[in-house]
């Protein structure tokens, strides 16, 4: 098999290597073999970014060829994103434990997209695109979970949008992503870009409403804001949503965009001297948020200002990595997490993650969304098998359009057989996930969720108010 991986299909006779579909090659030789443009089975060596798999022998044991293989793109150097990766793996392992899908188990190829010279000299977006191409061209996946950030998601989708592969992000929230799919979608022709987090049109409105409130914990409305934001899909998109709402409500905004670390640090210094009541900082990168808090701790110009952070800041990477001197001045926003004392689906996810990995998943953001994303791909694959006979990006997406109406179903392992039975008979289901109710709008294929306003209390993120869309 090692020789096959290096030399492609030249060692096999014509009747073995001829193919019409990638599934034929997988069945014969295992995962990692695809049917190329010449109608021959072709294999290759895994790229270093994509050697972590579930199960561990996915790429080396030919008996895994019959698995339904999904890809995953996360920056494994960031603890929060690694926890999201593990959350997706947990969901697929649970689906397998419940019998898989019509004799097939699921497999997962997990690629890290971190900037790391030990791999190559690629930026994170370039790494995401490169890894996605490997997953499609050499593994033959029909669905990819991730990436985490909006910019990386945008770059990846623009690269693969014509490959009939579904991309579902647990945490890319930029409203600009909605525009990448066709303007008109339908059950027959669904879009291929999905997410389990709501778009930032909701978060931008919530931030503006909180500032102009006053909401819980605010003595008076905020009039003047300096907005430091990373250019790109996430920062620019969320800033635009916020600024439009805030100025319409009578506030004034000083925009301070940045494209690199030097511009970021200059913007932080400028905001310290600006005649504003509050500073809004928007970036999807924990390193940027930590730099903001660390620098603000050294500048007296921030002594009398309140600080506002967004969903990317509400995780353990920031809380443990940043100087805590300004924590008492911080408010923030994020899609509201569920209450584990009242929501059994979320509580079940937390317990299962702890049992599987011996760790507490609660400090890490969007992990429940990653868990739901993997389960939704499994649900979509079930619809594809029963209603089309072939698991492709579009047939998976057709299944995702069947999860927001019908029999109420919790995304828990014991519901898997009910979902399969419903989809086999062509009936839709209405899912409640670990991240909340996933009610997808059939026109936009976007979900929604309440937005929580949070503070940092006792070294932890604590919700203090909620805005319903």
Coordinates of C-alpha atoms in Angstrom, one line a residue:
X1 CA 0.0 0.0 0.0
X2 CA 2.9 2.4 0.7
X3 CA 4.2 1.7 -2.8
X4 CA 0.7 2.4 -4.2
X5 CA 0.6 5.7 -2.4
X6 CA 3.8 6.8 -4.0
X7 CA 3.2 5.5 -7.5
X8 CA -0.5 6.0 -8.1
X9 CA -2.3 3.2 -9.9
X10 CA 0.4 1.9 -12.3
X11 CA 0.9 -1.3 -10.3
X12 CA -2.7 -2.5 -10.9
X13 CA -4.3 -4.1 -13.9
X14 CA -6.8 -2.1 -16.0
X15 CA -9.9 -3.8 -14.8
X16 CA -8.9 -2.9 -11.2
X17 CA -7.8 0.7 -11.7
X18 CA -10.5 1.8 -14.2
X19 CA -13.1 3.8 -12.3
X20 CA -16.1 6.0 -12.8
X21 CA -16.5 7.3 -9.2
X22 CA -14.2 7.9 -6.3
X23 CA -16.2 5.5 -4.2
X24 CA -15.1 2.6 -6.5
X25 CA -11.4 3.5 -5.8
X26 CA -12.0 3.8 -2.0
X27 CA -13.8 0.4 -1.9
X28 CA -10.8 -1.2 -3.7
X29 CA -7.8 0.6 -2.1
X30 CA -9.1 2.7 0.8
X31 CA -9.5 6.3 1.8
X32 CA -7.1 8.6 -0.1
X33 CA -7.7 7.1 -3.5
X34 CA -9.8 9.1 -6.0
X35 CA -11.0 8.6 -9.5
X36 CA -9.0 11.1 -11.6
X37 CA -9.9 12.8 -14.8
X38 CA -8.5 9.9 -16.9
X39 CA -10.9 7.4 -15.2
X40 CA -8.1 5.8 -13.1
X41 CA -7.8 5.3 -9.4
X42 CA -5.1 7.6 -8.0
X43 CA -3.6 7.8 -4.5
X44 CA -1.1 10.2 -2.8
X45 CA 0.8 10.9 0.3
X46 CA -1.0 12.9 3.0
X47 CA 0.1 16.4 3.4
X48 CA 1.6 17.2 6.9
X49 CA -1.2 19.4 7.9
X50 CA -3.8 16.7 7.4
X51 CA -2.4 13.6 9.1
X52 CA -4.7 13.6 12.2
X53 CA -7.7 11.4 11.5
X54 CA -10.6 9.6 13.1
X55 CA -10.2 6.7 13.3
X56 CA -6.4 6.9 13.6
X57 CA -5.9 4.4 10.8
X58 CA -8.3 6.0 8.4
X59 CA -5.7 6.7 5.7
X60 CA -3.6 3.5 6.2
X61 CA -6.2 0.7 6.6
X62 CA -7.9 -0.3 3.3
X63 CA -10.9 -1.5 5.2
X64 CA -11.8 2.1 5.9
X65 CA -12.5 2.6 2.2
X66 CA -16.2 2.3 2.8
X67 CA -16.5 5.1 5.3
X68 CA -18.3 8.4 4.6
X69 CA -15.3 10.8 5.1
X70 CA -15.7 14.4 6.1
X71 CA -13.0 17.1 6.3
X72 CA -12.3 19.6 9.1
X73 CA -10.3 22.8 8.9
X74 CA -9.2 24.4 12.2
X75 CA -6.2 26.2 13.6
X76 CA -5.0 23.6 16.1
X77 CA -2.5 26.0 17.6
X78 CA -5.4 27.8 19.2
X79 CA -6.9 25.9 22.1
X80 CA -10.5 27.0 21.3
X81 CA -10.3 25.8 17.7
X82 CA -8.8 22.5 18.8
X83 CA -11.7 22.0 21.1
X84 CA -14.1 22.7 18.2
X85 CA -12.2 20.1 16.2
X86 CA -12.6 17.5 19.0
X87 CA -16.3 18.5 19.3
X88 CA -16.9 17.6 15.6
X89 CA -15.0 14.3 16.1
X90 CA -17.2 13.5 19.1
X91 CA -20.4 13.8 17.1
X92 CA -19.2 11.5 14.3
X93 CA -18.0 8.9 16.9
X94 CA -21.4 9.0 18.5
X95 CA -23.1 8.5 15.1
X96 CA -20.8 5.5 14.5
X97 CA -21.6 4.1 17.9
X98 CA -25.3 4.3 17.0
X99 CA -24.8 2.1 13.9
X100 CA -23.5 4.5 11.3
X101 CA -25.4 4.9 8.1
X102 CA -26.6 1.9 6.1
X103 CA -23.5 -0.1 6.9
X104 CA -21.1 2.8 6.5
X105 CA -19.3 4.5 9.4
X106 CA -18.1 8.1 9.3
X107 CA -14.5 9.1 9.1
X108 CA -12.9 12.5 9.7
X109 CA -9.7 14.0 8.3
X110 CA -8.6 17.0 10.5
X111 CA -6.3 19.6 8.9
X112 CA -4.7 22.3 10.9
X113 CA -4.5 25.7 9.1
X114 CA -2.2 27.4 11.6
X115 CA 0.7 29.6 10.4
X116 CA 3.7 27.3 11.1
X117 CA 7.0 27.2 9.3
X118 CA 7.4 23.5 10.3
X119 CA 4.7 22.9 7.7
X120 CA 5.2 25.6 5.1
X121 CA 5.2 29.4 4.7
X122 CA 1.5 29.8 4.1
X123 CA -0.8 32.3 5.7
X124 CA -3.8 30.9 7.5
X125 CA -6.2 31.6 4.7
X126 CA -3.7 30.1 2.2
X127 CA -3.4 27.0 4.4
X128 CA -7.1 26.7 4.6
X129 CA -7.4 26.8 0.8
X130 CA -4.5 24.3 0.3
X131 CA -5.9 21.9 2.9
X132 CA -9.4 22.1 1.4
X133 CA -8.0 21.3 -2.1
X134 CA -6.2 18.2 -0.6
X135 CA -9.4 17.1 1.1
X136 CA -11.4 17.3 -2.1
X137 CA -8.8 16.2 -4.7
X138 CA -7.1 13.5 -2.7
X139 CA -9.5 12.4 0.0
X140 CA -12.7 13.0 -2.0
X141 CA -14.7 14.5 0.8
X142 CA -18.2 15.9 0.1
X143 CA -18.4 18.1 3.2
X144 CA -15.9 20.2 5.2
X145 CA -16.5 21.5 8.7
X146 CA -14.8 24.9 9.2
X147 CA -12.9 27.1 8.9
X148 CA -13.5 29.1 12.1
X149 CA -13.0 32.6 11.0
X150 CA -15.1 34.5 8.3
X151 CA -12.1 35.5 6.3
X152 CA -10.7 32.0 6.1
X153 CA -14.2 30.6 5.3
X154 CA -14.7 33.2 2.5
X155 CA -11.3 32.3 0.9
X156 CA -12.0 28.6 1.2
X157 CA -15.5 28.8 -0.3
X158 CA -14.4 30.9 -3.2
X159 CA -11.8 28.2 -4.0
X160 CA -14.2 25.2 -3.8
X161 CA -17.6 26.7 -4.7
X162 CA -17.7 24.7 -8.0
X163 CA -16.6 21.4 -6.5
X164 CA -20.0 20.2 -5.2
X165 CA -18.7 20.2 -1.7
X166 CA -20.6 21.5 1.3
X167 CA -18.8 23.9 3.6
X168 CA -20.3 24.4 7.1
X169 CA -18.6 26.7 9.6
X170 CA -19.4 26.6 13.3
X171 CA -18.2 30.2 14.0
X172 CA -17.9 32.3 10.8
X173 CA -20.4 35.0 11.5
X174 CA -19.8 37.8 8.9
X175 CA -23.0 38.8 7.1
X176 CA -21.0 39.1 3.8
X177 CA -20.8 35.3 3.7
X178 CA -24.6 35.2 3.0
X179 CA -23.9 36.9 -0.4
X180 CA -21.5 34.1 -1.6
X181 CA -24.3 31.6 -2.2
X182 CA -26.7 32.1 -5.1
X183 CA -29.3 34.8 -4.5
X184 CA -32.1 32.2 -5.0
X185 CA -31.9 28.8 -3.3
X186 CA -34.4 26.0 -3.2
X187 CA -34.8 22.4 -2.1
X188 CA -33.7 21.3 -5.6
X189 CA -30.8 23.7 -5.8
X190 CA -29.6 24.6 -2.3
X191 CA -26.5 26.6 -1.4
X192 CA -23.3 25.0 -0.4
X193 CA -22.1 27.4 2.3
X194 CA -23.8 26.9 5.7
X195 CA -23.1 27.7 9.3
X196 CA -24.4 26.9 12.7
X197 CA -23.8 30.4 14.1
X198 CA -26.0 33.3 13.3
X199 CA -24.8 36.1 11.0
X200 CA -23.3 39.3 12.6
X201 CA -26.3 41.4 11.4
X202 CA -27.8 40.2 14.7
X203 CA -24.7 40.9 16.8
X204 CA -24.1 44.3 15.3
X205 CA -27.6 45.3 16.2
X206 CA -27.3 44.0 19.7
X207 CA -24.0 45.9 20.4
X208 CA -25.6 49.1 19.2
X209 CA -28.7 48.5 21.2
X210 CA -26.7 47.8 24.4
X211 CA -24.6 50.9 24.0
X212 CA -27.5 53.2 23.3
X213 CA -29.7 51.4 26.0
X214 CA -29.0 51.8 28.7
X215 CA -29.1 48.0 29.2
X216 CA -28.2 46.0 32.3
X217 CA -25.1 47.4 34.0
X218 CA -25.1 50.7 32.0
X219 CA -25.9 54.0 33.8
X220 CA -26.3 56.0 30.6
X221 CA -26.3 55.6 26.9
X222 CA -22.9 55.8 25.1
X223 CA -22.6 58.7 22.7
X224 CA -19.0 58.5 21.3
X225 CA -17.3 55.3 20.3
X226 CA -13.9 54.5 18.7
X227 CA -14.2 51.3 16.7
X228 CA -10.9 49.5 16.2
X229 CA -11.5 46.6 13.7
X230 CA -9.6 44.2 11.6
X231 CA -10.3 44.7 7.9
X232 CA -11.9 41.7 6.1
X233 CA -15.0 39.7 6.2
X234 CA -15.5 39.5 10.0
X235 CA -14.1 42.8 11.3
X236 CA -15.3 44.9 8.4
X237 CA -18.7 43.2 8.2
X238 CA -19.5 43.4 11.9
X239 CA -18.3 47.0 12.0
X240 CA -20.6 48.0 9.2
X241 CA -23.6 46.4 10.9
X242 CA -22.8 48.1 14.2
X243 CA -22.0 51.5 12.8
X244 CA -25.1 51.8 10.8
X245 CA -27.3 50.9 13.8
X246 CA -25.4 53.0 16.3
X247 CA -25.4 56.2 14.2
X248 CA -29.0 55.8 13.3
X249 CA -29.7 55.7 17.1
X250 CA -27.9 59.0 17.6
X251 CA -24.4 57.9 18.4
X252 CA -21.1 58.9 16.7
X253 CA -18.3 56.5 15.6
X254 CA -14.6 57.1 15.0
X255 CA -13.5 54.2 12.7
X256 CA -10.0 52.9 13.2
X257 CA -9.4 49.9 10.8
X258 CA -6.2 47.9 10.7
X259 CA -4.6 45.4 8.4
X260 CA -1.6 44.3 10.3
X261 CA -0.1 44.3 13.8
X262 CA 1.6 47.7 13.3
X263 CA -1.6 49.3 12.2
X264 CA -3.4 47.6 15.1
X265 CA -1.1 49.0 17.7
X266 CA -1.3 52.5 16.2
X267 CA -5.1 52.3 16.3
X268 CA -5.0 51.2 20.0
X269 CA -2.8 54.2 20.8
X270 CA -5.1 56.6 18.9
X271 CA -8.2 55.3 20.7
X272 CA -6.5 56.0 24.0
X273 CA -6.3 59.7 23.3
X274 CA -9.7 60.0 21.5
X275 CA -12.5 61.9 23.1
X276 CA -14.8 58.9 23.3
X277 CA -16.8 57.1 26.0
X278 CA -16.1 53.6 24.8
X279 CA -13.7 51.6 22.6
X280 CA -15.1 48.7 20.5
X281 CA -12.5 46.2 19.4
X282 CA -13.3 43.7 16.6
X283 CA -11.0 40.9 15.5
X284 CA -11.5 37.2 15.1
X285 CA -7.9 36.5 16.2
X286 CA -7.2 35.9 19.9
X287 CA -3.7 37.3 19.4
X288 CA -5.2 40.7 18.4
X289 CA -7.6 40.8 21.3
X290 CA -4.8 39.9 23.8
X291 CA -2.6 42.6 22.3
X292 CA -5.4 45.2 22.7
X293 CA -6.0 44.3 26.3
X294 CA -2.3 44.1 27.1
X295 CA -1.6 47.5 25.5
X296 CA -4.7 49.1 27.0
X297 CA -3.5 48.1 30.5
X298 CA -0.4 50.3 30.0
X299 CA -2.1 53.4 28.7
X300 CA -3.7 55.9 31.1
X301 CA -6.0 57.0 28.3
X302 CA -8.1 53.9 28.9
X303 CA -8.6 54.6 32.6
X304 CA -12.0 56.2 32.1
X305 CA -13.2 54.3 29.0
X306 CA -15.3 51.2 28.9
X307 CA -14.2 48.5 26.4
X308 CA -16.4 46.3 24.2
X309 CA -15.3 43.0 22.8
X310 CA -17.1 40.6 20.5
X311 CA -17.8 36.8 20.3
X312 CA -14.2 35.9 19.4
X313 CA -13.0 37.2 22.8
X314 CA -15.3 35.1 24.9
X315 CA -13.0 32.1 25.3
X316 CA -10.3 30.7 27.4
X317 CA -7.4 31.7 25.1
X318 CA -8.1 35.4 25.8
X319 CA -8.9 35.1 29.5
X320 CA -5.7 33.1 30.2
X321 CA -3.5 35.0 27.7
X322 CA -4.3 38.7 28.4
X323 CA -3.4 41.1 31.1
X324 CA -6.4 41.2 33.4
X325 CA -6.0 44.8 34.5
X326 CA -8.8 46.0 32.2
X327 CA -11.2 43.1 32.7
X328 CA -13.5 45.0 35.0
X329 CA -14.0 47.6 32.2
X330 CA -15.0 45.0 29.6
X331 CA -18.4 44.2 28.1
X332 CA -18.9 42.0 25.1
X333 CA -21.4 40.2 22.9
X334 CA -21.8 36.7 21.5
X335 CA -24.5 34.3 20.4
X336 CA -26.1 33.3 23.7
X337 CA -24.9 29.9 25.0
X338 CA -27.5 27.6 26.5
X339 CA -28.0 27.0 30.2
X340 CA -26.8 23.5 31.0
X341 CA -29.1 23.4 34.1
X342 CA -32.1 23.7 31.8
X343 CA -31.1 22.5 28.4
X344 CA -30.5 18.7 28.3
X345 CA -29.0 18.8 24.8
X346 CA -26.3 21.2 25.8
X347 CA -25.7 19.4 29.1
X348 CA -25.4 16.1 27.3
X349 CA -22.8 17.5 25.0
X350 CA -20.8 18.8 27.9
X351 CA -20.9 15.5 29.7
X352 CA -20.0 13.5 26.6
X353 CA -17.1 15.8 25.8
X354 CA -15.8 15.4 29.4
X355 CA -16.2 11.6 29.2
X356 CA -14.4 11.3 25.9
X357 CA -11.5 13.7 26.5
X358 CA -11.3 14.3 30.2
X359 CA -11.7 18.0 29.8
X360 CA -14.2 20.8 30.4
X361 CA -15.4 22.2 27.1
X362 CA -17.4 25.1 28.6
X363 CA -14.5 27.7 28.5
X364 CA -14.2 27.4 24.7
X365 CA -16.6 29.3 22.4
X366 CA -18.6 27.7 19.5
X367 CA -17.8 24.2 20.5
X368 CA -21.5 23.3 20.7
X369 CA -21.8 24.8 17.2
X370 CA -19.0 22.5 15.9
X371 CA -20.7 19.5 17.5
X372 CA -24.0 20.5 15.8
X373 CA -22.3 21.1 12.5
X374 CA -20.9 17.5 12.4
X375 CA -24.2 16.0 13.3
X376 CA -25.9 18.1 10.6
X377 CA -23.5 16.8 8.0
X378 CA -24.4 13.3 9.2
X379 CA -28.1 14.1 8.9
X380 CA -27.5 15.5 5.4
X381 CA -25.6 12.4 4.4
X382 CA -28.6 10.3 5.5
X383 CA -31.0 12.4 3.4
X384 CA -28.5 12.0 0.5
X385 CA -28.4 8.2 0.8
X386 CA -32.1 7.7 1.2
X387 CA -33.4 10.2 -1.3
X388 CA -30.6 10.4 -3.9
X389 CA -28.4 7.3 -3.4
X390 CA -25.2 9.4 -3.5
X391 CA -23.5 11.6 -0.9
X392 CA -22.5 14.8 -2.6
X393 CA -22.3 18.4 -1.4
X394 CA -25.6 19.3 -3.0
X395 CA -27.5 16.2 -1.7
X396 CA -26.2 16.9 1.8
X397 CA -27.4 20.5 1.5
X398 CA -30.8 19.2 0.4
X399 CA -30.9 17.3 3.7
X400 CA -30.0 20.5 5.7
X401 CA -33.1 22.1 4.3
X402 CA -35.1 19.4 6.0
X403 CA -34.0 20.1 9.6
X404 CA -36.1 23.1 10.5
X405 CA -39.7 21.8 10.4
X406 CA -41.5 18.6 11.2
X407 CA -41.0 16.1 14.0
X408 CA -39.1 17.7 16.9
X409 CA -35.7 16.1 17.4
X410 CA -32.9 16.8 19.8
X411 CA -29.4 16.5 18.5
X412 CA -28.4 13.6 20.8
X413 CA -27.0 10.2 19.9
X414 CA -30.2 8.4 20.6
X415 CA -32.1 10.5 18.0
X416 CA -29.9 9.3 15.2
X417 CA -32.2 6.3 14.2
X418 CA -35.3 8.5 14.3
X419 CA -33.6 11.0 11.9
X420 CA -32.7 8.2 9.6
X421 CA -36.2 6.8 9.7
X422 CA -37.7 10.2 9.0
X423 CA -35.4 10.9 6.1
X424 CA -35.9 7.5 4.6
X425 CA -39.6 8.2 4.4
X426 CA -38.9 11.7 3.0
X427 CA -40.1 13.5 6.2
X428 CA -38.5 16.6 7.6
X429 CA -37.4 17.0 11.2
X430 CA -37.1 20.1 13.5
X431 CA -33.8 19.9 15.3
X432 CA -32.7 21.4 18.7
X433 CA -29.0 21.4 18.9
X434 CA -26.4 21.8 21.6
X435 CA -26.0 25.3 20.4
X436 CA -29.7 26.0 20.4
X437 CA -32.6 25.9 18.0
X438 CA -31.4 25.6 14.4
X439 CA -34.2 27.2 12.5
X440 CA -32.9 27.8 9.0
X441 CA -34.6 30.5 6.9
X442 CA -35.4 28.7 3.5
X443 CA -34.6 31.9 1.6
X444 CA -31.2 32.7 3.1
X445 CA -30.3 29.3 4.7
X446 CA -29.2 31.2 7.8
X447 CA -30.1 30.5 11.4
X448 CA -30.6 32.9 14.2
X449 CA -30.1 33.1 18.0
X450 CA -30.4 35.5 20.9
X451 CA -27.3 37.6 21.5
X452 CA -25.9 37.7 25.0
X453 CA -24.1 40.7 26.5
X454 CA -21.4 39.5 28.8
X455 CA -18.9 40.8 31.3
X456 CA -15.7 39.3 32.8
X457 CA -16.4 38.5 36.5
X458 CA -14.0 36.4 38.6
X459 CA -11.9 35.5 35.6
X460 CA -14.9 34.1 33.7
X461 CA -17.3 35.3 31.0
X462 CA -20.7 35.9 32.6
X463 CA -23.9 36.9 30.8
X464 CA -25.6 40.0 32.0
X465 CA -28.2 40.7 29.3
X466 CA -29.8 39.2 26.2
X467 CA -31.2 40.6 23.0
X468 CA -33.6 38.5 21.0
X469 CA -33.6 38.9 17.2

